[in-house]
Short mmCIF file of C-alpha atoms in Angstrom, two decimals:
data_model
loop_
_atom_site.label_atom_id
_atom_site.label_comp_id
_atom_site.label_asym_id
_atom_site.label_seq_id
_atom_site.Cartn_x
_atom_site.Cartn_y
_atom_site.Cartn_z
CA UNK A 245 0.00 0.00 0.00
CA UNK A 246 1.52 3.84 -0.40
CA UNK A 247 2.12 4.73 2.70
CA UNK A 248 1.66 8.50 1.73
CA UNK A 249 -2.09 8.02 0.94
CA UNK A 250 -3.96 10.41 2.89
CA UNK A 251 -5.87 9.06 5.97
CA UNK A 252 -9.35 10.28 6.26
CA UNK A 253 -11.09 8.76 9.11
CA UNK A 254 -12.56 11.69 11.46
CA UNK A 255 -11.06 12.01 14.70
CA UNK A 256 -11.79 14.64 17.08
CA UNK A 257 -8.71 16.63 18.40
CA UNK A 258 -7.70 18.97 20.23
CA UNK A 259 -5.92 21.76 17.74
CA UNK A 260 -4.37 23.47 20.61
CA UNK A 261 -2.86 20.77 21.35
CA UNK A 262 -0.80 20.69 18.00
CA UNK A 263 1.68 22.93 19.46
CA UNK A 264 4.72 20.97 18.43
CA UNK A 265 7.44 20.30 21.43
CA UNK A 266 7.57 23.54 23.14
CA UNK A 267 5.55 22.14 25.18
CA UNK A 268 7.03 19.44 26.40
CA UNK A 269 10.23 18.32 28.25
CA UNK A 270 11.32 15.36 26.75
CA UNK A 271 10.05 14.67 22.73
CA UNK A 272 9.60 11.74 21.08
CA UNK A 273 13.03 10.46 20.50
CA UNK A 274 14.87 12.59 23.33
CA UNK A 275 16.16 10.34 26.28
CA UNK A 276 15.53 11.61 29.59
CA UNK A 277 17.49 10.70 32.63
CA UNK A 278 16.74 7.11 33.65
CA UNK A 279 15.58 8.45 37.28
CA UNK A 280 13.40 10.86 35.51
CA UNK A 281 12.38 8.36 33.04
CA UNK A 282 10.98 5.42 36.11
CA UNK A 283 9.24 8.30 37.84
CA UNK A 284 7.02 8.63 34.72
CA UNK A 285 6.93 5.48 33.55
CA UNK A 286 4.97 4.88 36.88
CA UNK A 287 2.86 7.91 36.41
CA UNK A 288 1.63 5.98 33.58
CA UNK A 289 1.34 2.44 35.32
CA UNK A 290 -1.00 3.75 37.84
CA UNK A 291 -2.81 5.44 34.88
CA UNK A 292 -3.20 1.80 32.73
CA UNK A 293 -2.83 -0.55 35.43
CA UNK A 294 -6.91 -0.84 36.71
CA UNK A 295 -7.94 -0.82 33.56
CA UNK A 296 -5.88 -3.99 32.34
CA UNK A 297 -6.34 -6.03 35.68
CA UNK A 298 -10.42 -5.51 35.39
CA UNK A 299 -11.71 -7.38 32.21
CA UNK A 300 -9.71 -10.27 34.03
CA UNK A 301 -10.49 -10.15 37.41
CA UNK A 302 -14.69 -9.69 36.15
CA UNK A 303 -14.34 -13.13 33.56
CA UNK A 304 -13.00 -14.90 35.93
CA UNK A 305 -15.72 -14.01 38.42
CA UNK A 306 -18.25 -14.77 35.86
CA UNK A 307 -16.68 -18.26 34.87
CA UNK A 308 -16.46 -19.04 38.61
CA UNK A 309 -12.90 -19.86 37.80
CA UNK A 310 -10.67 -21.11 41.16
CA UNK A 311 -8.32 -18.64 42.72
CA UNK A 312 -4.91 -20.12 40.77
CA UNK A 313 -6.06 -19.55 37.42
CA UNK A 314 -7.69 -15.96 38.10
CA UNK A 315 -4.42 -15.44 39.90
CA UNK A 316 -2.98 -16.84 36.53
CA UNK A 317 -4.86 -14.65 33.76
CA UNK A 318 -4.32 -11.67 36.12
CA UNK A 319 -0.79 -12.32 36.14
CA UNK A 320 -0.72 -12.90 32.34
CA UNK A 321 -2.76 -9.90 31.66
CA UNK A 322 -0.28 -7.97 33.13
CA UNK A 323 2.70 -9.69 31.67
CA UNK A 324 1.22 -9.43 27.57
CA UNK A 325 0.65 -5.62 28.05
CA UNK A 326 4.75 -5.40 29.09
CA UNK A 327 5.54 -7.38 26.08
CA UNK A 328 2.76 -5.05 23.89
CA UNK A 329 3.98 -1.95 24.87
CA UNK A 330 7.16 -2.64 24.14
CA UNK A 331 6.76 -3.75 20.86
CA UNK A 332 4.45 -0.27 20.09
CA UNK A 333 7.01 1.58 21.21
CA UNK A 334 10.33 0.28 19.86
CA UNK A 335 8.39 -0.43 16.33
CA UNK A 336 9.81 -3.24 15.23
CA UNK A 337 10.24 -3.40 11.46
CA UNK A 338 6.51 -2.37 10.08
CA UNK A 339 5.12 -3.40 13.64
CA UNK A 340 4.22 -1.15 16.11
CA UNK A 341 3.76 2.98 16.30
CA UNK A 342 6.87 3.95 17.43
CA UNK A 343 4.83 6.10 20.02
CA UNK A 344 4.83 6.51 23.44
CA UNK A 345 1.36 4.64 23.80
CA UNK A 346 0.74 1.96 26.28
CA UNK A 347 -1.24 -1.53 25.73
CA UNK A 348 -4.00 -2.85 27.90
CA UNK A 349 -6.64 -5.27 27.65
CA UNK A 350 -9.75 -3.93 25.93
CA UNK A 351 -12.86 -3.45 27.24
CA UNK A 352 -14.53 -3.95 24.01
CA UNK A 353 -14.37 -7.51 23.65
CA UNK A 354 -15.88 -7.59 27.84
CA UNK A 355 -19.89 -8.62 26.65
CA UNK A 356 -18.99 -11.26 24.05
CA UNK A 357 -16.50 -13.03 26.15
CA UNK A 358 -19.09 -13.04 28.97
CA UNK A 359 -21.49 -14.81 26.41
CA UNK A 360 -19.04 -17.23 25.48
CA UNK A 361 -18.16 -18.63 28.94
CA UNK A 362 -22.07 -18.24 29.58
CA UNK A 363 -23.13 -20.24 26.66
CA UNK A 364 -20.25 -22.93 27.72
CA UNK A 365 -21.06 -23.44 31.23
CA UNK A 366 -24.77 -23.47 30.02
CA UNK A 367 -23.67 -26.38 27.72
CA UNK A 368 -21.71 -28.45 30.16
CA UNK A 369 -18.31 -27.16 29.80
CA UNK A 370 -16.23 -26.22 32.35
CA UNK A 371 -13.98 -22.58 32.92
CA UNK A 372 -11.05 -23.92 31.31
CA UNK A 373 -13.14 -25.30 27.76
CA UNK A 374 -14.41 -21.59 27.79
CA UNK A 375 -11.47 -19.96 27.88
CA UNK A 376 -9.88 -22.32 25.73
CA UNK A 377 -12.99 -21.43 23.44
CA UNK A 378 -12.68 -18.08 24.38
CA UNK A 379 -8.76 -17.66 23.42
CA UNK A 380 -9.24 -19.28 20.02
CA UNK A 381 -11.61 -17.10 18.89
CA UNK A 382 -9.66 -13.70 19.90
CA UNK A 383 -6.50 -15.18 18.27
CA UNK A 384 -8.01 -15.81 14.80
CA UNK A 385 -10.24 -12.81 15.50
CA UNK A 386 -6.79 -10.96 15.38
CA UNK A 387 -5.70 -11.44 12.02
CA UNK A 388 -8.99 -9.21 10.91
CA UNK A 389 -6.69 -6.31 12.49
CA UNK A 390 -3.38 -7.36 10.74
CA UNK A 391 -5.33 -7.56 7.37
CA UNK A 392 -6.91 -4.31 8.16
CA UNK A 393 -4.13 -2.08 8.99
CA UNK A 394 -2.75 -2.77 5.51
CA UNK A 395 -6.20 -0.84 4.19
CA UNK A 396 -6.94 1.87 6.81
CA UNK A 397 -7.49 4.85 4.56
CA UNK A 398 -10.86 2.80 3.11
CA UNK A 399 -12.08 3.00 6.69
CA UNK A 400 -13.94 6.11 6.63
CA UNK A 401 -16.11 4.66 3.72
CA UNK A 402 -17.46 2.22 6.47
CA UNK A 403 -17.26 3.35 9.71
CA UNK A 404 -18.35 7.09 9.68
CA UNK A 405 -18.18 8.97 13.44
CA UNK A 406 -21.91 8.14 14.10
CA UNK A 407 -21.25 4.72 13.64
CA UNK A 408 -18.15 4.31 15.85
CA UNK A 409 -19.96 6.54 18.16
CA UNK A 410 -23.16 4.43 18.35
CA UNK A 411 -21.04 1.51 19.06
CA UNK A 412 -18.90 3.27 21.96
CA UNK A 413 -22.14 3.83 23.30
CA UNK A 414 -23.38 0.44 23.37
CA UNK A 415 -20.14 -1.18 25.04
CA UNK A 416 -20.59 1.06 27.52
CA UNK A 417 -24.61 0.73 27.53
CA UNK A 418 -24.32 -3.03 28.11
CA UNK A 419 -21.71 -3.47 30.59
CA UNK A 420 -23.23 -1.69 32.78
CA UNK A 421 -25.38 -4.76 34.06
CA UNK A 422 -22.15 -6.15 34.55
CA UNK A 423 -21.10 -3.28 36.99
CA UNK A 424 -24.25 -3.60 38.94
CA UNK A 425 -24.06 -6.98 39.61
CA UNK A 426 -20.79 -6.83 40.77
CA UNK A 427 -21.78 -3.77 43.23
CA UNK A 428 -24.64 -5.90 44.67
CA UNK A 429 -21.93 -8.94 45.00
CA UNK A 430 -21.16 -10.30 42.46
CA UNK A 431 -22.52 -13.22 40.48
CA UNK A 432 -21.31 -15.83 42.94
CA UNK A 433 -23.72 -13.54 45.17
CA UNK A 434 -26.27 -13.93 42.60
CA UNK A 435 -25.85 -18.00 42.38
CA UNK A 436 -25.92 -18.42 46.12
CA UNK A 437 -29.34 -17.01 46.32
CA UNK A 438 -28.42 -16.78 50.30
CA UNK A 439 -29.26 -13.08 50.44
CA UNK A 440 -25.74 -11.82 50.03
CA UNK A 441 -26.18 -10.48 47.00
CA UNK A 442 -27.77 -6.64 47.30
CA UNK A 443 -27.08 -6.92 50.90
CA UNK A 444 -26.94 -3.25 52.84
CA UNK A 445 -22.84 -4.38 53.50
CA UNK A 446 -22.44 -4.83 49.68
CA UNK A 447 -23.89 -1.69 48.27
CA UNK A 448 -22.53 0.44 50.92
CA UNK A 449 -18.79 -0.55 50.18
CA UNK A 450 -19.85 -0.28 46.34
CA UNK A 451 -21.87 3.41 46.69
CA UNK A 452 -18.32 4.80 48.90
CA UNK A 453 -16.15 3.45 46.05
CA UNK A 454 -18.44 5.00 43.60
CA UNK A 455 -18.68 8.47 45.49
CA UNK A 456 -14.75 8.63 46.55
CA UNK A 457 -14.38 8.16 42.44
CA UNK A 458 -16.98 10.80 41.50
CA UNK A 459 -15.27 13.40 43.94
CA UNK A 460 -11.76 12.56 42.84
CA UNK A 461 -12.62 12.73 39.38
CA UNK A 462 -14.07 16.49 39.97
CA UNK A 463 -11.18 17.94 42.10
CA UNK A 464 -8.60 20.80 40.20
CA UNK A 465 -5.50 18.39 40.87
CA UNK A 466 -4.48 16.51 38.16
CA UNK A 467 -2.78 13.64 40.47
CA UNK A 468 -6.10 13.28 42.02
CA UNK A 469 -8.40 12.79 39.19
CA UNK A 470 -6.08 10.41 37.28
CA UNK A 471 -5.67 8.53 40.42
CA UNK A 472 -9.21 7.93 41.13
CA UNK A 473 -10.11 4.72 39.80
CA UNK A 474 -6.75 3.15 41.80
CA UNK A 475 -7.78 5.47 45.23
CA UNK A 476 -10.96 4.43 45.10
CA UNK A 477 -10.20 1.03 44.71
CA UNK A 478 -7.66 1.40 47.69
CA UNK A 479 -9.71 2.70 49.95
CA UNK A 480 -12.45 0.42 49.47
CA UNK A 481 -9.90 -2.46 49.88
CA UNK A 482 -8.93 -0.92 53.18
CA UNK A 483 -12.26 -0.77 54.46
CA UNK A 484 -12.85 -4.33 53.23
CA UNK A 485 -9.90 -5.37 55.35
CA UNK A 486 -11.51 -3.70 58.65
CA UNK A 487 -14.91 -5.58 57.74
CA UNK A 488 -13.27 -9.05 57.65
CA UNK A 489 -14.39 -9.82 53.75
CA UNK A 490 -10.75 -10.07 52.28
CA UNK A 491 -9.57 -14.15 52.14
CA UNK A 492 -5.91 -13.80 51.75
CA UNK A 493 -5.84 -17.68 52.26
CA UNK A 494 -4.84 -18.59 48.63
CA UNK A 495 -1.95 -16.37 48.62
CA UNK A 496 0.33 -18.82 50.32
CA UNK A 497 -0.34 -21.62 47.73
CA UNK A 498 0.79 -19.40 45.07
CA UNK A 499 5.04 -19.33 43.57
CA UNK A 500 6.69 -16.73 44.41
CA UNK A 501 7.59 -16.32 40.73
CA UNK A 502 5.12 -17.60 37.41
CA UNK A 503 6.71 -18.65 34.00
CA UNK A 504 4.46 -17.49 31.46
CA UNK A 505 2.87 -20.83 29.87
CA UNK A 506 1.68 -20.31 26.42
CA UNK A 507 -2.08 -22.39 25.26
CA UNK A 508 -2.40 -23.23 29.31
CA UNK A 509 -6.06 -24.09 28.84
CA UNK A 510 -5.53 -25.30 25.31
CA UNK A 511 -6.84 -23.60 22.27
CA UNK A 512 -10.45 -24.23 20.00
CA UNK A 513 -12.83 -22.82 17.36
CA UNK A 514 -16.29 -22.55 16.65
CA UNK A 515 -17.40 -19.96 13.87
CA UNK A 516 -20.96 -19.46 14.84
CA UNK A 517 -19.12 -17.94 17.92
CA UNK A 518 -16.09 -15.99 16.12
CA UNK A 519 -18.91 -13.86 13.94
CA UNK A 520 -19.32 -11.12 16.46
CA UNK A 521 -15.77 -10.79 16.58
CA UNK A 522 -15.03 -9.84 13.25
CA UNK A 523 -16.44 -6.57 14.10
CA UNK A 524 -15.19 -6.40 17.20
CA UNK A 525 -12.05 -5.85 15.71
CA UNK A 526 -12.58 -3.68 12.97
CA UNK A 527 -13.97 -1.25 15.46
CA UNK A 528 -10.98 -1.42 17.71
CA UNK A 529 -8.68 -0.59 14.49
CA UNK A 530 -10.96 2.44 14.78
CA UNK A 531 -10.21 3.15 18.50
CA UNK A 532 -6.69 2.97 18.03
CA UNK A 533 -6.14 5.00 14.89
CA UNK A 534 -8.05 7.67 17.55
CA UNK A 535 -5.90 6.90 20.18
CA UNK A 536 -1.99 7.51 18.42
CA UNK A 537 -4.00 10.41 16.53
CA UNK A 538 -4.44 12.10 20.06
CA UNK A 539 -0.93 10.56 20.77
CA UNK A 540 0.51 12.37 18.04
CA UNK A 541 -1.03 15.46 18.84
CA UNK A 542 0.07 15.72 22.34
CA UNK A 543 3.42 14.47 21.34
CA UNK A 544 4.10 17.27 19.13
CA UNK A 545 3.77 14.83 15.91
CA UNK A 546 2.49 15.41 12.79
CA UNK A 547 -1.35 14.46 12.61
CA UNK A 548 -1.34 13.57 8.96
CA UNK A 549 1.44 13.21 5.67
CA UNK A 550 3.34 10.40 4.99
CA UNK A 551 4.93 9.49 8.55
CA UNK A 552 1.99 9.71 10.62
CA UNK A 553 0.15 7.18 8.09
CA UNK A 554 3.15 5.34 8.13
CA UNK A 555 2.72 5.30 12.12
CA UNK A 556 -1.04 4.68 12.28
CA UNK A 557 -1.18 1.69 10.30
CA UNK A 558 2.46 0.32 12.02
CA UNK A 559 0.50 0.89 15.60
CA UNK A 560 -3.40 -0.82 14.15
CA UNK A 561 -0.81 -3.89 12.97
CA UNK A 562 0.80 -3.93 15.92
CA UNK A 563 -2.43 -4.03 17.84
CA UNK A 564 -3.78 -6.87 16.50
CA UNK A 565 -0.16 -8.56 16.19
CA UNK A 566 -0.26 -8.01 20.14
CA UNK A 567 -3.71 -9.34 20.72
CA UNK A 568 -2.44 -12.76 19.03
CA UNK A 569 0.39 -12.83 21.42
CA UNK A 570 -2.20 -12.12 24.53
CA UNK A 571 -4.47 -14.89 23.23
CA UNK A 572 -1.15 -17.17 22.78
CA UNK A 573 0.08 -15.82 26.75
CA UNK A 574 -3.91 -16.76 27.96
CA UNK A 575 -5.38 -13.11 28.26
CA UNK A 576 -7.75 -11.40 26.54
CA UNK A 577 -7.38 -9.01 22.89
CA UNK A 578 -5.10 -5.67 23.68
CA UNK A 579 -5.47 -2.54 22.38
CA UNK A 580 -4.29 0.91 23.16
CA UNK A 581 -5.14 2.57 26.16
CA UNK A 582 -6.25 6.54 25.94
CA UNK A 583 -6.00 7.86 29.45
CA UNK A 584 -2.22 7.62 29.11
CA UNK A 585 -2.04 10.59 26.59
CA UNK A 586 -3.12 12.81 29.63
CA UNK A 587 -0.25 11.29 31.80
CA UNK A 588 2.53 12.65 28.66
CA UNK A 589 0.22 16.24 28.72
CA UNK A 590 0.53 16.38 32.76
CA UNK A 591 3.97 15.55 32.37
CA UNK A 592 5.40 17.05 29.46
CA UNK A 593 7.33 13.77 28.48
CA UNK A 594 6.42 12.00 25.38
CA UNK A 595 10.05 10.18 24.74
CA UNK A 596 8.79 6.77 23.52
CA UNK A 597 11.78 5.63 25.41
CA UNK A 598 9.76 5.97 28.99
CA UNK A 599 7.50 3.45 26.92
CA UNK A 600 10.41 0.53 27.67
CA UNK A 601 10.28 1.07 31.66
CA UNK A 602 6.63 1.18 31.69
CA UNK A 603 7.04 -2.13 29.51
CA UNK A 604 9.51 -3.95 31.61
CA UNK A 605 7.55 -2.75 35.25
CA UNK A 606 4.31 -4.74 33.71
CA UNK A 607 6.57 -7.46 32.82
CA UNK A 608 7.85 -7.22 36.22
CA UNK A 609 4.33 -7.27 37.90
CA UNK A 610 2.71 -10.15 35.34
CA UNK A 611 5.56 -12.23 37.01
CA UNK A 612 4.90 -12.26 40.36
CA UNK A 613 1.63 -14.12 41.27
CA UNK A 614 1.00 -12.08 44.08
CA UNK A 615 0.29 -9.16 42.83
CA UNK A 616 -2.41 -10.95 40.77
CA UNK A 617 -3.37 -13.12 44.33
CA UNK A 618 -3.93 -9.41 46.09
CA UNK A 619 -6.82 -8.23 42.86
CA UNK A 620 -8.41 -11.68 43.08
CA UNK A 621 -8.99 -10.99 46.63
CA UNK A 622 -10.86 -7.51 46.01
CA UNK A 623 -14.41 -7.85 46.80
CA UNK A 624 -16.86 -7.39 44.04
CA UNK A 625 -18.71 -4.31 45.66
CA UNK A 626 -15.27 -2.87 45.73
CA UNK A 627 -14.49 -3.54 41.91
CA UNK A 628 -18.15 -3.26 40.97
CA UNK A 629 -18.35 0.43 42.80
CA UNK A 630 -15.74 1.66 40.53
CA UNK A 631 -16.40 -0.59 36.95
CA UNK A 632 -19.87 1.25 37.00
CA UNK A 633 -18.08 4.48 36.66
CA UNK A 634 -15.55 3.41 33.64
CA UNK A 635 -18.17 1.47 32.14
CA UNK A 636 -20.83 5.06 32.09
CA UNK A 637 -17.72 6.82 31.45
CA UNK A 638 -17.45 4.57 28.19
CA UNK A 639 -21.39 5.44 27.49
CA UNK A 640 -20.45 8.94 27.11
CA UNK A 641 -17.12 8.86 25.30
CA UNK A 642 -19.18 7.53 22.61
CA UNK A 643 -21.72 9.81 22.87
CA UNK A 644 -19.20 12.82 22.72
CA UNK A 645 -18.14 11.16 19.70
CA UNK A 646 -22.07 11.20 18.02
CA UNK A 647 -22.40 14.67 19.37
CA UNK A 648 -19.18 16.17 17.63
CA UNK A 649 -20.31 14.80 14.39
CA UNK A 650 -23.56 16.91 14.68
CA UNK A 651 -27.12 15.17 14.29
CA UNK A 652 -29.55 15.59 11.56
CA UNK A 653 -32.49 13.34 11.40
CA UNK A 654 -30.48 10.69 9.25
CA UNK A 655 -28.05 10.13 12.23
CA UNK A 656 -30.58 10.55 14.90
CA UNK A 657 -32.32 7.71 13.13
CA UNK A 658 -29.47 5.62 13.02
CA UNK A 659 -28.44 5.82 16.25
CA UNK A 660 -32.03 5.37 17.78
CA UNK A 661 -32.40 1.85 15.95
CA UNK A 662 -28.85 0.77 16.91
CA UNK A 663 -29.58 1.79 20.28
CA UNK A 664 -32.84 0.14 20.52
CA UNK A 665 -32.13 -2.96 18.68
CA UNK A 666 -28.87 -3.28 20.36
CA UNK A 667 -29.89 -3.01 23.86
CA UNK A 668 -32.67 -5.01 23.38
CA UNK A 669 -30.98 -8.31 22.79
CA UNK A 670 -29.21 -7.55 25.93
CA UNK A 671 -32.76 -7.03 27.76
CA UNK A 672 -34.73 -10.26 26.36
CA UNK A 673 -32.08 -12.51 25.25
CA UNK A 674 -34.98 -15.29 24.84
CA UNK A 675 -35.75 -13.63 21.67
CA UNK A 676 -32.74 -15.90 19.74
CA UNK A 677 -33.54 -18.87 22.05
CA UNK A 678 -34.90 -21.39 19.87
CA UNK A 679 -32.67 -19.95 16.93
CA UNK A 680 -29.77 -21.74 14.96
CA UNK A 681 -26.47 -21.08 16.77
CA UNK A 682 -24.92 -19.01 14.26
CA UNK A 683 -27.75 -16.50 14.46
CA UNK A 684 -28.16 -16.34 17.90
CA UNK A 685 -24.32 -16.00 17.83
CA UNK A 686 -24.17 -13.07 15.57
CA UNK A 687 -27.28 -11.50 17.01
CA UNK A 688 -26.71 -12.48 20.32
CA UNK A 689 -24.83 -9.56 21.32
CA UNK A 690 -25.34 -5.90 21.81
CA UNK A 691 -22.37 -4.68 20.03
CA UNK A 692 -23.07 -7.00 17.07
CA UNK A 693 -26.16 -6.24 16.76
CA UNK A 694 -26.07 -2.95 17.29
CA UNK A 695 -22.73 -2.42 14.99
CA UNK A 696 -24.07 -4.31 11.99
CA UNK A 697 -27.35 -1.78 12.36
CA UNK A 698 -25.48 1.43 12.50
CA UNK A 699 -23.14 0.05 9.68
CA UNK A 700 -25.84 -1.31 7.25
CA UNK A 701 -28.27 1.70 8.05
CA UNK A 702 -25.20 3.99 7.21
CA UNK A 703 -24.88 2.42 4.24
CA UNK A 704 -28.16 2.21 2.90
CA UNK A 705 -30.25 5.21 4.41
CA UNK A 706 -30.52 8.21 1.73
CA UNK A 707 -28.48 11.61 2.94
CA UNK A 708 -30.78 14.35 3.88
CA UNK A 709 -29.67 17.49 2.68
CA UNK A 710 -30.95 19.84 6.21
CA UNK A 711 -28.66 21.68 8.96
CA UNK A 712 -26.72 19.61 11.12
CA UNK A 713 -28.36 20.43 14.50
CA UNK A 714 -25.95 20.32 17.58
CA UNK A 715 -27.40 19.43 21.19
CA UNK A 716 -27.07 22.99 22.24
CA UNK A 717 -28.76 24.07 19.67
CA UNK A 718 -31.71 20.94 20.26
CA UNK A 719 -31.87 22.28 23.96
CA UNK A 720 -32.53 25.55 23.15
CA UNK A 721 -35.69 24.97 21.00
#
């Protein structure tokens, strides 16, 4: 492909912060001190590091999986995003963006795993057949991503900002259930039926979470707010220590140190299941050409021409060449994380090199089994108070994203039927129960369902040629 091809896919940035490098410290290819270097590289640890431990930590749950192999995929989780980040940093031959921009298991991919390992226990398989299911799936899923980075600039013929929008949305939408449940308990909770679950104790240490989260995330220091998520976490550990709730029993049957084991729980296919998928990862080649746009930007980069194309499509490949390696390592697809791009505006340090420490600390973590021991012990109100947060903050990243674009009554259409359709398998899943397994498969899921409507009706719905009416604008009639 010519790499010089202009890249059209809308993304919404910041112009001001195109300011080039006076503005920061330390560019892109300058080499800071190495003391200087580990104090950010941590900065941006604590920034990444809930949001890679909780897709694990919450499948695990679901699957009912024992405390070794949650301790395991927590461990691993941690582990694949080292080796991930590392190679998006270096850039290794075409792979990777050469940016400083970290990698972290996805959210995205959250609901349709949960289905899987629901559909498997439902079907008389146990944990390790799901994830074995589960892992074979994201690993072919992955080469959608390689093939697609080599085609990028046809993208925006596709996925327009509605679409990717509408879909945001609906991740965000539908794990929200998720979040609830684990705030009330948890679905052990749920299983027991012994009135633990939505018990006074449970949504009490949930709600504080919640509110210590909310009131970080609104104070004027920057330290606080992108602490939040990991304070309020903290704190409602603490408090879960004084109440007697935390088991710390299975940390003394763990190794001191974990080899990584590549296809633990095996690896296997079904393609009814690997439909949803496809999409899946065409719209996290989306999210991550956003992501090293905004990169980019704050790294005094260029935003378009010949290198940045030549960056984009090196970091999309090496996303999905890094969510083949997770699925090989036994964790879940990567992608690249967002919140870090604050971390290089706070600090002023966007050397890719501080990309390498941060790299080698998660490799560091993912090899010690008891800092994956310590998360499995959190308490589901205590991850559940602060999930429901990420997972509404997710909600309305995506509706930013719909907003921004403007809406006329072609969008507002299609993002009312993606919406409704979407959500609605998620709200009577009997609907598909008595359905072939392909369809209820591809149909089964929100953000398949709800992606395939905002694509097709995208496609196919006529352009209306009336003002583009902003929400302001909406409010004020």
């Amino acid at each position: 492909m010519d790499a010089d091809k202009e890249l059209n896919i809308d993304i919404d940035i910041d112009e001001a912060s195109v300011t080039g490098k006076s503005s920061l410290i330390y560019g892109l290819n300058d080499v800071p001190p190495m003391g200087e270097a580990i104090f950010v590289a941590f900065q941006h640890v604590l920034a990444a590091f809930v949001g890679i431990i909780t897709p694990p930590i919450i499948i695990c749950a679901s699957l009912g999986l024992d405390s070794e192999n949650t301790s395991f995929l927590i461990s691993m989780s941690l582990f694949a995003s080292g080796v991930c980040t590392f190679i998006q940093c270096k850039r290794i031959g075409p792979v990777g963006s050469g940016l400083l921009s970290l990698q972290g298991t996805s959210f995205a991919f959250l609901g349709p795993i949960l289905g899987i390992g629901a559909a498997v226990k439902a079907g008389g398989g146990s944990p390790e057949q799901a994830l074995a299911l589960i892992f074979g799936v994201c690993l072919f899923g992955s080469f959608v991503e390689i093939i697609l980075s080599r085609f990028l600039h046809l993208l925006d013929k596709v996925i327009t900002p509605v679409v990717s929008g509408t879909v945001v949305m609906i991740i965000g939408l539908g794990l929200i259930k998720t979040g609830m449940i684990s705030l009330a308990g948890g679905a052990a909770a749920l299983a027991k039926n012994d009135g633990s679950f939505g018990s006074v104790q449970n949504l009490a240490l949930g709600g504080t979470v919640l509110l210590i989260v909310v009131i970080l995330t609104l104070s004027k220091n920057r330290f606080l707010r992108m602490g939040s998520i990991a304070i309020g976490l903290t704190v409602g550990f603490i408090i879960s220590l004084f109440l007697g709730i935390v088991n710390f029993s299975s940390l003394g049957q763990l190794p001191f140190f974990r080899v990584p084991m590549p296809f633990r729980f095996g690896i296997s296919f079904d393609f009814a299941t690997f439909l949803p998928f496809i999409l899946l990862y065409v719209l996290t080649a989306i999210e991550t050409v956003g992501d090293l746009t905004a990169t980019s930007a704050v790294s005094g980069e260029p935003v378009k021409g010949g290198v940045y194309l030549r960056r984009i499509k090196g970091g999309v490949l090496g996303d999905g060449i890094n969510s083949l390696i997770a699925s090989v390592l036994n964790t879940f697809p990567n992608t690249t994380f967002s919140q870090n791009n604050g971390v290089i505006q706070m600090t002023g340090v966007g050397s890719r090199y501080v990309g390498f420490f941060v790299a080698g600390i998660f490799v560091i973590l993912g090899l010690l089994p008891v800092v994956g021991g310590v998360f499995q012990a959190l308490p589901q109100s205590v991850l559940g108070g602060a999930t429901l947060v990420m997972f509404g903050s997710i909600a309305v990243a995506g509706l930013n994203i719909v907003v921004s674009a403007g809406l006329d009554r072609r969008s507002m259409i299609i993002v009312a039927v993606s919406l409704g359709l979407g959500l609605g398998v998620v709200f009577a899943p009997e609907v598909f129960a008595n359905k072939p397994a392909i369809f209820r498969n591809l149909f089964g899921s929100a953000i398949s369902t709800g992606g395939l409507t905002a694509i097709l009706l995208s496609w196919l719905l006529p352009r209306i040629d009336e003002p583009v009416v902003t929400v302001a604008q909406e409010s004020a009639v």
